[in-house]
């Protein structure tokens, strides 16, 4: 039986201008390490005669990383956000994800950091932080 653990997943972000060698993101939130929503890749219409018409449409890929409030990796993400604000620009990001349990690797290509937490959410303990990205494409391969 195969395992479906995500506990040994590895995520590396590369930003050519800031982290050309890539940085490993660590200390994910326990209930939501990283995630992506489904994307709509086709537009479909029904003609008045009952015939279906459809066409492929490219779609941006949303991606979220959730980190515990005390994760050292937050500094990397804050640095990207601060540089975007300071320089009034965006940086192209590549995310490489290795999931050994499935023998798969995913590469998210030409992404932008698009959502950042304004402050930490404090409850009994500090809540995880969520960081939103939008990518142009994703490739997957077998390791």
Short mmCIF file of C-alpha atoms in Angstrom, two decimals:
data_model
loop_
_atom_site.label_atom_id
_atom_site.label_comp_id
_atom_site.label_asym_id
_atom_site.label_seq_id
_atom_site.Cartn_x
_atom_site.Cartn_y
_atom_site.Cartn_z
CA UNK A 1 0.00 0.00 0.00
CA UNK A 2 1.25 3.48 -0.91
CA UNK A 3 1.34 6.23 1.66
CA UNK A 4 -0.31 9.56 0.95
CA UNK A 5 1.60 11.56 3.53
CA UNK A 6 2.51 15.14 2.78
CA UNK A 7 4.78 15.31 5.82
CA UNK A 8 7.91 14.83 3.70
CA UNK A 9 6.95 17.23 0.90
CA UNK A 10 9.59 19.78 -0.07
CA UNK A 11 8.79 23.22 -1.49
CA UNK A 12 11.50 25.48 -2.92
CA UNK A 13 10.88 29.03 -4.15
CA UNK A 14 13.23 30.65 -6.63
CA UNK A 15 13.25 34.38 -7.35
CA UNK A 16 16.09 35.20 -9.74
CA UNK A 17 16.67 38.73 -8.35
CA UNK A 18 16.48 37.77 -4.66
CA UNK A 19 16.99 34.01 -4.24
CA UNK A 20 18.60 32.70 -7.45
CA UNK A 21 19.63 29.42 -5.79
CA UNK A 22 16.17 28.96 -4.30
CA UNK A 23 15.04 28.81 -0.68
CA UNK A 24 13.35 25.86 0.99
CA UNK A 25 10.10 26.81 2.67
CA UNK A 26 9.71 25.19 6.08
CA UNK A 27 7.36 24.91 9.05
CA UNK A 28 4.08 24.59 7.22
CA UNK A 29 0.77 24.87 9.04
CA UNK A 30 -0.34 21.46 10.30
CA UNK A 31 -3.75 21.43 8.61
CA UNK A 32 -2.97 23.22 5.36
CA UNK A 33 0.63 23.23 4.10
CA UNK A 34 -0.04 24.39 0.56
CA UNK A 35 -2.97 24.25 -1.80
CA UNK A 36 -4.30 25.23 -5.18
CA UNK A 37 -7.85 25.76 -6.35
CA UNK A 38 -9.24 24.09 -9.45
CA UNK A 39 -9.01 26.21 -12.59
CA UNK A 40 -11.47 26.51 -15.44
CA UNK A 41 -9.70 25.54 -18.67
CA UNK A 42 -12.62 25.63 -21.10
CA UNK A 43 -15.49 27.92 -21.86
CA UNK A 44 -18.64 26.06 -22.79
CA UNK A 45 -21.88 27.40 -24.27
CA UNK A 46 -25.05 25.81 -25.48
CA UNK A 47 -26.48 27.19 -28.72
CA UNK A 48 -30.19 27.83 -29.12
CA UNK A 49 -30.33 24.70 -31.27
CA UNK A 50 -29.07 22.56 -28.38
CA UNK A 51 -25.55 22.11 -29.80
CA UNK A 52 -22.61 22.45 -27.45
CA UNK A 53 -19.74 24.77 -28.34
CA UNK A 54 -16.52 24.77 -26.33
CA UNK A 55 -13.04 26.24 -26.43
CA UNK A 56 -9.89 25.92 -24.40
CA UNK A 57 -9.07 29.01 -22.35
CA UNK A 58 -5.80 29.41 -20.45
CA UNK A 59 -6.24 30.23 -16.78
CA UNK A 60 -3.93 31.51 -14.06
CA UNK A 61 -3.18 29.01 -11.30
CA UNK A 62 -3.85 30.21 -7.75
CA UNK A 63 -1.56 28.75 -5.10
CA UNK A 64 -1.44 29.28 -1.33
CA UNK A 65 1.24 28.48 1.21
CA UNK A 66 0.28 28.31 4.89
CA UNK A 67 3.04 28.72 7.46
CA UNK A 68 3.05 28.61 11.23
CA UNK A 69 3.44 32.07 12.75
CA UNK A 70 6.98 31.27 13.95
CA UNK A 71 8.25 29.88 10.63
CA UNK A 72 11.63 31.33 9.63
CA UNK A 73 10.46 31.09 6.00
CA UNK A 74 8.11 34.02 6.59
CA UNK A 75 11.16 36.29 6.34
CA UNK A 76 11.78 35.14 2.74
CA UNK A 77 8.19 35.88 1.78
CA UNK A 78 8.12 39.23 3.60
CA UNK A 79 11.34 40.14 1.78
CA UNK A 80 9.72 39.44 -1.60
CA UNK A 81 6.64 41.48 -0.62
CA UNK A 82 8.71 44.37 0.75
CA UNK A 83 10.87 44.48 -2.39
CA UNK A 84 7.76 44.51 -4.59
CA UNK A 85 6.38 47.45 -2.56
CA UNK A 86 9.67 49.32 -2.41
CA UNK A 87 10.53 48.87 -6.09
CA UNK A 88 6.91 49.04 -7.29
CA UNK A 89 7.41 45.93 -9.37
CA UNK A 90 6.72 42.22 -9.27
CA UNK A 91 9.20 39.36 -9.28
CA UNK A 92 8.84 36.17 -11.27
CA UNK A 93 8.74 33.18 -8.93
CA UNK A 94 9.19 29.48 -9.60
CA UNK A 95 7.89 26.99 -7.05
CA UNK A 96 9.29 23.45 -7.11
CA UNK A 97 7.36 20.89 -5.10
CA UNK A 98 8.57 17.36 -4.44
CA UNK A 99 6.09 14.84 -3.04
CA UNK A 100 8.09 11.66 -2.36
CA UNK A 101 5.03 9.69 -1.20
CA UNK A 102 3.62 9.84 -4.73
CA UNK A 103 6.94 9.98 -6.55
CA UNK A 104 5.87 13.28 -8.13
CA UNK A 105 7.37 16.70 -8.68
CA UNK A 106 5.45 19.80 -9.63
CA UNK A 107 6.95 23.00 -11.02
CA UNK A 108 4.82 26.12 -10.92
CA UNK A 109 6.13 28.55 -13.50
CA UNK A 110 6.23 32.35 -13.79
CA UNK A 111 4.38 33.23 -10.62
CA UNK A 112 3.78 36.39 -8.69
CA UNK A 113 3.32 36.87 -4.94
CA UNK A 114 -0.17 38.38 -4.93
CA UNK A 115 -1.54 38.06 -1.36
CA UNK A 116 0.23 38.67 1.94
CA UNK A 117 -1.04 38.74 5.52
CA UNK A 118 -1.29 42.27 6.86
CA UNK A 119 -0.64 41.19 10.46
CA UNK A 120 -0.68 37.95 12.42
CA UNK A 121 -4.03 36.65 13.64
CA UNK A 122 -3.93 36.12 17.39
CA UNK A 123 -6.24 33.72 19.17
CA UNK A 124 -5.22 31.43 22.07
CA UNK A 125 -2.07 30.99 20.05
CA UNK A 126 -0.97 32.77 16.88
CA UNK A 127 -2.74 31.49 13.77
CA UNK A 128 -0.85 30.29 10.66
CA UNK A 129 -0.16 32.87 7.96
CA UNK A 130 -1.35 32.45 4.36
CA UNK A 131 0.58 33.62 1.33
CA UNK A 132 -1.11 33.77 -2.07
CA UNK A 133 0.57 33.36 -5.43
CA UNK A 134 -0.68 33.31 -9.00
CA UNK A 135 1.22 31.19 -11.52
CA UNK A 136 1.12 31.03 -15.29
CA UNK A 137 1.55 27.28 -15.67
CA UNK A 138 2.38 24.02 -13.86
CA UNK A 139 4.31 20.98 -15.01
CA UNK A 140 4.33 17.65 -13.24
CA UNK A 141 6.74 14.76 -13.57
CA UNK A 142 7.58 11.47 -11.93
CA UNK A 143 10.68 11.36 -9.72
#
